[in-house]
PDB file of C-alpha atoms in Angstrom:
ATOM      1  CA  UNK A   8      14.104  23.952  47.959  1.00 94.00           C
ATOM      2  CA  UNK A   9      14.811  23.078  44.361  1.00 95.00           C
ATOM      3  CA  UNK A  10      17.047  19.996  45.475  1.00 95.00           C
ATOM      4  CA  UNK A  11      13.699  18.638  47.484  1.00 95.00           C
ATOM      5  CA  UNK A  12      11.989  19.343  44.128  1.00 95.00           C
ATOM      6  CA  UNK A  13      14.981  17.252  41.819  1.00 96.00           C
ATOM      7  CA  UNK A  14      14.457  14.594  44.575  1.00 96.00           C
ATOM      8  CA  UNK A  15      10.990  13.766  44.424  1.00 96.00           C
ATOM      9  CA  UNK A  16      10.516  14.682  40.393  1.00 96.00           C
ATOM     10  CA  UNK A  17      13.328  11.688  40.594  1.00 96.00           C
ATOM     11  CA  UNK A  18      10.953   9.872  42.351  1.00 95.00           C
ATOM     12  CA  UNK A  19       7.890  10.505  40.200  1.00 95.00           C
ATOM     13  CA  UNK A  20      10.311   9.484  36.745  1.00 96.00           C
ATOM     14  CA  UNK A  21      10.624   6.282  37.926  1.00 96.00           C
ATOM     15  CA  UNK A  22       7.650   5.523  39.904  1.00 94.00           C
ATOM     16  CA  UNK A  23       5.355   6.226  36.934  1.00 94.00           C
ATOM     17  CA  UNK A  24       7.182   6.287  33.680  1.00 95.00           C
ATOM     18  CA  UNK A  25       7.516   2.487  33.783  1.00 96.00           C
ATOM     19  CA  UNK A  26       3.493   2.551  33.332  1.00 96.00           C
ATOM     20  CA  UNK A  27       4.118   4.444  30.123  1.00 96.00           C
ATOM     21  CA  UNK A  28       6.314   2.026  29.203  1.00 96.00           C
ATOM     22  CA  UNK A  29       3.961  -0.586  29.491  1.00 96.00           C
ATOM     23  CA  UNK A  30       1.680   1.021  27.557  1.00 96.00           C
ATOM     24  CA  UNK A  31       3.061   1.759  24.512  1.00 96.00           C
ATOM     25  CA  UNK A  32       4.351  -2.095  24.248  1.00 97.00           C
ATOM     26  CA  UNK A  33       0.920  -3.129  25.394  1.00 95.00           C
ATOM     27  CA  UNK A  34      -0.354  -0.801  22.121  1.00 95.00           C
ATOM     28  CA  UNK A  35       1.962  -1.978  19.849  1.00 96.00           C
ATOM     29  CA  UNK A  36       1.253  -5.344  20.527  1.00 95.00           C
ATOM     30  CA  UNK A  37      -2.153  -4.183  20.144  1.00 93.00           C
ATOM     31  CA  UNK A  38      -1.650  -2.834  16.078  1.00 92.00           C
ATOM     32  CA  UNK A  39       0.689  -4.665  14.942  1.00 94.00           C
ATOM     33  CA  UNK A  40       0.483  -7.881  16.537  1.00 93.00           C
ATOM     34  CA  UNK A  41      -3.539  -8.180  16.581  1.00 88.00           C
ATOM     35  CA  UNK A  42      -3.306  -8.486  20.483  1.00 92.00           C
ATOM     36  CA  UNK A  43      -6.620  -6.757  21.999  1.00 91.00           C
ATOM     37  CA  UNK A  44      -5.241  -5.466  25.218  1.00 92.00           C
ATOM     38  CA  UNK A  45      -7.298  -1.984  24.442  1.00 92.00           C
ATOM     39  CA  UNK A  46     -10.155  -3.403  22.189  1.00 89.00           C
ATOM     40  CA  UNK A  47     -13.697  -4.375  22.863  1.00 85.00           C
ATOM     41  CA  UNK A  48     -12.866  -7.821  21.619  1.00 82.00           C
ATOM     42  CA  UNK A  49     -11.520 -11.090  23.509  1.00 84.00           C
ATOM     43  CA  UNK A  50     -11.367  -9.106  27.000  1.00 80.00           C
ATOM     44  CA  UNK A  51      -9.901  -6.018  25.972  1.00 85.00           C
ATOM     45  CA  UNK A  52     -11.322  -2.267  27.158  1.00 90.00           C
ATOM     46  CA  UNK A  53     -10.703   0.912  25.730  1.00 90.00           C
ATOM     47  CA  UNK A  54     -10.954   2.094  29.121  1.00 92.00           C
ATOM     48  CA  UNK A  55      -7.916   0.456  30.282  1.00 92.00           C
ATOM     49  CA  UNK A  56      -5.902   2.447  27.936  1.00 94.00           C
ATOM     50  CA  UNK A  57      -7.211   5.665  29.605  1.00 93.00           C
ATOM     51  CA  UNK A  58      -7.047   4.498  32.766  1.00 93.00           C
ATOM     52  CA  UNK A  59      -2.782   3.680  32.088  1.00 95.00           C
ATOM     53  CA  UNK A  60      -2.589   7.170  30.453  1.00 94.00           C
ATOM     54  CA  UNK A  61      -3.926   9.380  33.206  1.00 94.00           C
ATOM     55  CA  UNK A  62      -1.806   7.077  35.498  1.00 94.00           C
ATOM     56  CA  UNK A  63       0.999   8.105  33.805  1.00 94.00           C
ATOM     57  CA  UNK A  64      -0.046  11.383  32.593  1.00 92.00           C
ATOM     58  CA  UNK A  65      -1.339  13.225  35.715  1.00 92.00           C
ATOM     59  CA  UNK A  66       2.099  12.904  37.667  1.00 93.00           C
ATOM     60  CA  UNK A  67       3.908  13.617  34.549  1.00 93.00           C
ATOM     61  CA  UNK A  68       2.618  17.520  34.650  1.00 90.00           C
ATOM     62  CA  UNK A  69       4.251  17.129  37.768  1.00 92.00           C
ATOM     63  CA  UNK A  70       7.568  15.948  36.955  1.00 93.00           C
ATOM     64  CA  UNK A  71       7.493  19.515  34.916  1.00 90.00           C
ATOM     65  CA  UNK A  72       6.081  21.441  37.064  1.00 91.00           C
ATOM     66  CA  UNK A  73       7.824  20.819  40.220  1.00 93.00           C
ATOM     67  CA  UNK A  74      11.366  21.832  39.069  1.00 93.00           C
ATOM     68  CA  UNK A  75       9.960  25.311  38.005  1.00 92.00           C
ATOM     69  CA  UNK A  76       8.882  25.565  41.427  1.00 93.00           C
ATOM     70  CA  UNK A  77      11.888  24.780  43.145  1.00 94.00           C
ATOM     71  CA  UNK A  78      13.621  27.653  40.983  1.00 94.00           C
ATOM     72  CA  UNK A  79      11.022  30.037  41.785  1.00 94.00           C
ATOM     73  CA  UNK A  80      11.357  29.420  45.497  1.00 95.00           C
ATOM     74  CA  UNK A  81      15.006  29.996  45.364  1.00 96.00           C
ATOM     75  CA  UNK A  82      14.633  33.178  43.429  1.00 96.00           C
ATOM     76  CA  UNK A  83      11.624  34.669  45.117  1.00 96.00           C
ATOM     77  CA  UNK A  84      13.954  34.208  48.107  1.00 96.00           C
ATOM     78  CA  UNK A  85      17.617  35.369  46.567  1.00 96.00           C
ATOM     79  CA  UNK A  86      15.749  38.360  45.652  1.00 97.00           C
ATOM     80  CA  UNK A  87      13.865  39.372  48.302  1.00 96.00           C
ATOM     81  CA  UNK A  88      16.753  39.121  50.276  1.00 95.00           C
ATOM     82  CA  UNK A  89      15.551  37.255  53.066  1.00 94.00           C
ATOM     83  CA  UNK A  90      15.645  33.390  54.286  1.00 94.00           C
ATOM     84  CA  UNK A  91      12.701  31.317  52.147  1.00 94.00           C
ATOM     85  CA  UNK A  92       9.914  31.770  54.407  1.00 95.00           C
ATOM     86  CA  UNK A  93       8.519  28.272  55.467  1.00 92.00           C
ATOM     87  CA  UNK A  94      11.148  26.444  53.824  1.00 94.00           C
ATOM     88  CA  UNK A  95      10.890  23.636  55.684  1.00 95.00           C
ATOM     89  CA  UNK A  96       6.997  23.277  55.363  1.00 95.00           C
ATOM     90  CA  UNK A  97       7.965  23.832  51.614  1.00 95.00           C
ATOM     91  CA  UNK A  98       9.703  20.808  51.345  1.00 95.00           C
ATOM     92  CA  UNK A  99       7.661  19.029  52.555  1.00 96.00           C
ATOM     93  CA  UNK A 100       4.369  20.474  50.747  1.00 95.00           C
ATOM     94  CA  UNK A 101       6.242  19.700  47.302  1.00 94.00           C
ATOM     95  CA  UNK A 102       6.647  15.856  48.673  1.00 95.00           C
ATOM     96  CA  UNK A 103       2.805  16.130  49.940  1.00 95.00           C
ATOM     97  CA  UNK A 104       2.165  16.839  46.243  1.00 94.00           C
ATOM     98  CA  UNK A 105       4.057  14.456  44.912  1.00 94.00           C
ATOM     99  CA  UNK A 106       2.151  11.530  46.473  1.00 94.00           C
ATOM    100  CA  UNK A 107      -0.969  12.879  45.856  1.00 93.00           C
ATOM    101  CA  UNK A 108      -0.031  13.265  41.955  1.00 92.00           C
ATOM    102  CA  UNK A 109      -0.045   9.331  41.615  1.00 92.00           C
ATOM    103  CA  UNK A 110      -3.619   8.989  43.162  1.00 92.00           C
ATOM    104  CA  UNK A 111      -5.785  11.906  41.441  1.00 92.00           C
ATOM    105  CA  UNK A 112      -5.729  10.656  38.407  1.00 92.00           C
ATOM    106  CA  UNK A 113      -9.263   9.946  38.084  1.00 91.00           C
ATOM    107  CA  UNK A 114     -10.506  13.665  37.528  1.00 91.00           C
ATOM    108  CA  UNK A 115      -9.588  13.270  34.033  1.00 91.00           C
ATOM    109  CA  UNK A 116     -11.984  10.719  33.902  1.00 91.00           C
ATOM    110  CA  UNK A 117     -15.219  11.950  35.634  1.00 91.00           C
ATOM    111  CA  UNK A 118     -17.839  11.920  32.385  1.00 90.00           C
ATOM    112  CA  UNK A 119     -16.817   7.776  31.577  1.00 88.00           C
ATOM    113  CA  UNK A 120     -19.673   6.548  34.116  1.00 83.00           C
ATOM    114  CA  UNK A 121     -16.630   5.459  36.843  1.00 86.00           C
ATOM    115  CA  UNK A 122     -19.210   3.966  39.793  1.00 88.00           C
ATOM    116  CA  UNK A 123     -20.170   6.872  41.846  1.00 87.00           C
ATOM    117  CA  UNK A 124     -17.745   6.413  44.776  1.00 89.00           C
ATOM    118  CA  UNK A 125     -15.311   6.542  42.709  1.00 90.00           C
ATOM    119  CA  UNK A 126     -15.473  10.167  41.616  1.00 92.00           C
ATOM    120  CA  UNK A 127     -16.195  11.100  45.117  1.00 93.00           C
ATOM    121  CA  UNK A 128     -12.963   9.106  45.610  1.00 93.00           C
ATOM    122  CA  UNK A 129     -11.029  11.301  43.315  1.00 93.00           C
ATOM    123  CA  UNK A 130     -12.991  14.430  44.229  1.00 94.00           C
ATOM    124  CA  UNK A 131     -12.017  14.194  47.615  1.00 94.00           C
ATOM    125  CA  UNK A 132      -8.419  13.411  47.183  1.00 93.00           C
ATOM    126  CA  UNK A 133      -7.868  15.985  44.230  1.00 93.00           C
ATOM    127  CA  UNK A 134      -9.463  18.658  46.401  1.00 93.00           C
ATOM    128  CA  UNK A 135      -6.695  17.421  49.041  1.00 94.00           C
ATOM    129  CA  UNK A 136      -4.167  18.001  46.937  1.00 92.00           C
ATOM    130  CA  UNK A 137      -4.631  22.407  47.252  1.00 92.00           C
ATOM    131  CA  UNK A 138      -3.947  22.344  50.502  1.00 94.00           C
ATOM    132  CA  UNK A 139      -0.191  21.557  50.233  1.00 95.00           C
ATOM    133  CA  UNK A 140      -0.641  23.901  47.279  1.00 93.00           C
ATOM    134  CA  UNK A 141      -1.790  26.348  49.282  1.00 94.00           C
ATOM    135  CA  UNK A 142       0.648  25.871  51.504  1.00 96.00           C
ATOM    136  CA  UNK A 143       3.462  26.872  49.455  1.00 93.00           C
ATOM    137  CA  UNK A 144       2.074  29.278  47.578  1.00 94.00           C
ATOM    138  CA  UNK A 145       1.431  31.233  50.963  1.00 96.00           C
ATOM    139  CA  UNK A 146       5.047  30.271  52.024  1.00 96.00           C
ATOM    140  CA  UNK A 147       6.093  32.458  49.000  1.00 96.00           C
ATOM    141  CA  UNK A 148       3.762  35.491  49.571  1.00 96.00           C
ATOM    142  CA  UNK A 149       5.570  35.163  52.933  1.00 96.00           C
ATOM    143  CA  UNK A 150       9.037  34.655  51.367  1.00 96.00           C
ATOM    144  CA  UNK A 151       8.120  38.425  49.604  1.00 95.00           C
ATOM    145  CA  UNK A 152       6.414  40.191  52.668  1.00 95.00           C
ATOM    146  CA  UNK A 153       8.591  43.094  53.910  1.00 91.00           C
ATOM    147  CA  UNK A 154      11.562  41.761  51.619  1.00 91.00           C
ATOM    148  CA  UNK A 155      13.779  43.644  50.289  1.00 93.00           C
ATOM    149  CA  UNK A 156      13.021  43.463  46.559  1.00 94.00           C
ATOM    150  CA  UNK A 157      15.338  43.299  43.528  1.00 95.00           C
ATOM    151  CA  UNK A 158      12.869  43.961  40.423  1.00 94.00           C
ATOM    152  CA  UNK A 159      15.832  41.953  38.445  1.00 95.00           C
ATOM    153  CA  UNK A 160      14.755  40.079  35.201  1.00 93.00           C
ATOM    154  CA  UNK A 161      14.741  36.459  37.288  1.00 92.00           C
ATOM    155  CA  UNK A 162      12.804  38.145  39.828  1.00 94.00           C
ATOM    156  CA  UNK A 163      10.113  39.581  37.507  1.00 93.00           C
ATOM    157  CA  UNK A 164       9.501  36.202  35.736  1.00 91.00           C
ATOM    158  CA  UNK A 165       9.338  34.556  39.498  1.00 92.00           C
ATOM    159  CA  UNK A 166       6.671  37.223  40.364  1.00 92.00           C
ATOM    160  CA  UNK A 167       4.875  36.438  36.895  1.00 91.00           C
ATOM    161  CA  UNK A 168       4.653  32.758  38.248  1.00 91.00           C
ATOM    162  CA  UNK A 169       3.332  33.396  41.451  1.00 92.00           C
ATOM    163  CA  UNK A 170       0.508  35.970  39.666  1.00 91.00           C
ATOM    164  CA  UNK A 171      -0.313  33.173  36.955  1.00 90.00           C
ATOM    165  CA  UNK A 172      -0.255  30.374  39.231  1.00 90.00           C
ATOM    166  CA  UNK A 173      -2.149  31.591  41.645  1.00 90.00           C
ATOM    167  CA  UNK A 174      -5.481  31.944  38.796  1.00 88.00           C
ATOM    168  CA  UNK A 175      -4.327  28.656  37.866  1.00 88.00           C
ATOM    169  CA  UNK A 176      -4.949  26.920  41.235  1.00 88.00           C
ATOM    170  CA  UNK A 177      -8.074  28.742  41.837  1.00 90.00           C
ATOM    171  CA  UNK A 178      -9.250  27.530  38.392  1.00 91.00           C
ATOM    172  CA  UNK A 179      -8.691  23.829  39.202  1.00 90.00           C
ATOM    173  CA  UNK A 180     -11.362  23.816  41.906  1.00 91.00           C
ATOM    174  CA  UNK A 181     -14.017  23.961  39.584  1.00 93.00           C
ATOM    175  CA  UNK A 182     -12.785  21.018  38.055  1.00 92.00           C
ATOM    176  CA  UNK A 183     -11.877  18.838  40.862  1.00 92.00           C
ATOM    177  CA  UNK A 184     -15.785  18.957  41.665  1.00 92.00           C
ATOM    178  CA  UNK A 185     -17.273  16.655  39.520  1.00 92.00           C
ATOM    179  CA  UNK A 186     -20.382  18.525  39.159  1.00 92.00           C
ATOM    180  CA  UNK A 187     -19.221  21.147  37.700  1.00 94.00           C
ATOM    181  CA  UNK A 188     -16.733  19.188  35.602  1.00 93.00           C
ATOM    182  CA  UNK A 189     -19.256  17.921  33.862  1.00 91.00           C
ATOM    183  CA  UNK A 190     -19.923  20.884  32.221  1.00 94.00           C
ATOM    184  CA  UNK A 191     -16.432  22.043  31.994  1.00 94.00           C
ATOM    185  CA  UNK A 192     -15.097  18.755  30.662  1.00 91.00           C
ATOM    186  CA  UNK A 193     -13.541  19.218  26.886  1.00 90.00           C
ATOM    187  CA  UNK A 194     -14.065  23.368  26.981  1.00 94.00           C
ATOM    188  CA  UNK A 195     -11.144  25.457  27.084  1.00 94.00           C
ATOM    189  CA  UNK A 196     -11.553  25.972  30.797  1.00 94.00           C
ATOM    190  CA  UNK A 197      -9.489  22.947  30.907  1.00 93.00           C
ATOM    191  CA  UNK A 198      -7.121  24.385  28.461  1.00 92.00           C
ATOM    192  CA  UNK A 199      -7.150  27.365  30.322  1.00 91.00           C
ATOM    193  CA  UNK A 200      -6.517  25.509  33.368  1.00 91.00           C
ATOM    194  CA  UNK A 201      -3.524  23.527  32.432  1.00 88.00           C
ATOM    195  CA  UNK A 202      -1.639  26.569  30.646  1.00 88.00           C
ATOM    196  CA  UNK A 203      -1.847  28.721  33.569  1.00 87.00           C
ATOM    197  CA  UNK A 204      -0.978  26.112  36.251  1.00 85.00           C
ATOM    198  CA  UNK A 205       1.968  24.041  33.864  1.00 82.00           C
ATOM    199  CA  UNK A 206       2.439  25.711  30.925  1.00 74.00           C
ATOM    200  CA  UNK A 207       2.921  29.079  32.160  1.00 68.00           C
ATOM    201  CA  UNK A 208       4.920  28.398  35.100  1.00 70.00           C
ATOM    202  CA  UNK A 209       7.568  26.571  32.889  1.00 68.00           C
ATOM    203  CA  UNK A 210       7.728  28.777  30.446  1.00 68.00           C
ATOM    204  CA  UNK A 211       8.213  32.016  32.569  1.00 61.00           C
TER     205      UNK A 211
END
């Protein structure tokens, strides 16, 4: 499973970094040049600059998370001593996510008065995105049931994941609705969020 993973964080790196890319040069030009790509002057928007960070940014918690993943799929299974269960729909789920990554950008940007469609838009497609969550995470609950369990270090920071992902994912519905991200915008739910979900995961 972690080779799937290497393959489509591949994927992401170049699909999306290029954007960054962009962006920088387009700022540079922007302060030292007196070019008003992300001004209010001569055609510029500020909101253009947000717009080519979340496009970048959003998959780029991917391109970190999905490694750890992989790993932690591999070592729930090594450990538990039985074939990964669902491996295939695994796969396949972390590829499922991958797509989705480039195209829910836009729930960073629910309180910048996008039309309304949009945020149903990006609602609709961020609340698609838990299902292949779901899926996998239920893949590795099955990859543990009746295993036969070796409480070894790698194993005990692979069951940490699974705990703290887990709240992490259930945290991230709250903000994939827009009206209750709203509230939730710029509050350490978000922080919260992000750390258990990202953060967390890598680190462990």
């Amino acid at each position: 499973i972690f080779t799937w993973t290497a393959l489509v964080t591949s994927v992401l790196i170049i699909a999306t970094f290029p954007v960054l890319t962009a962006t920088i040069a387009m700022l540079t030009l922007d302060r030292y040049f007196g070019f008003h790509f992300f001004t209010n002057d001569m055609g510029g928007s500020p909101m253009l600059y947000v717009n080519l960070i979340w496009t970048w940014g959003h998959p780029e918690v991917y391109i970190l998370i999905l490694p750890a993943w992989g790993i932690v799929s591999d070592l729930l299974s090594f450990f538990a001593r039985k074939p990964a269960f669902g491996a295939k729909s695994t796969a396949l789920s972390m590829t499922a996510i991958t797509i989705l990554s480039t195209l829910v950008y836009g729930h960073h940007m629910y309180t910048t008065q996008m039309s309304p469609l949009l945020t149903q838009t990006f609602m609709l497609l961020t609340m698609t995105i838990s299902i292949p969550s779901a899926v996998f995470f239920a893949n590795w609950l099955g990859t543990l049931w009746k295993g036969a369990i070796r409480f070894h270090t790698p194993m005990l920071f692979s069951l940490g994941v699974v705990f703290v992902f887990g709240l992490g994912g259930l945290t991230g519905l709250y903000l994939a609705t827009v009206t209750t991200d709203l509230y939730l915008h710029d509050t350490y739910f978000v922080v919260g969020h992000f750390h258990y979900t990202m953060a967390a995961s890598v680190l462990l």
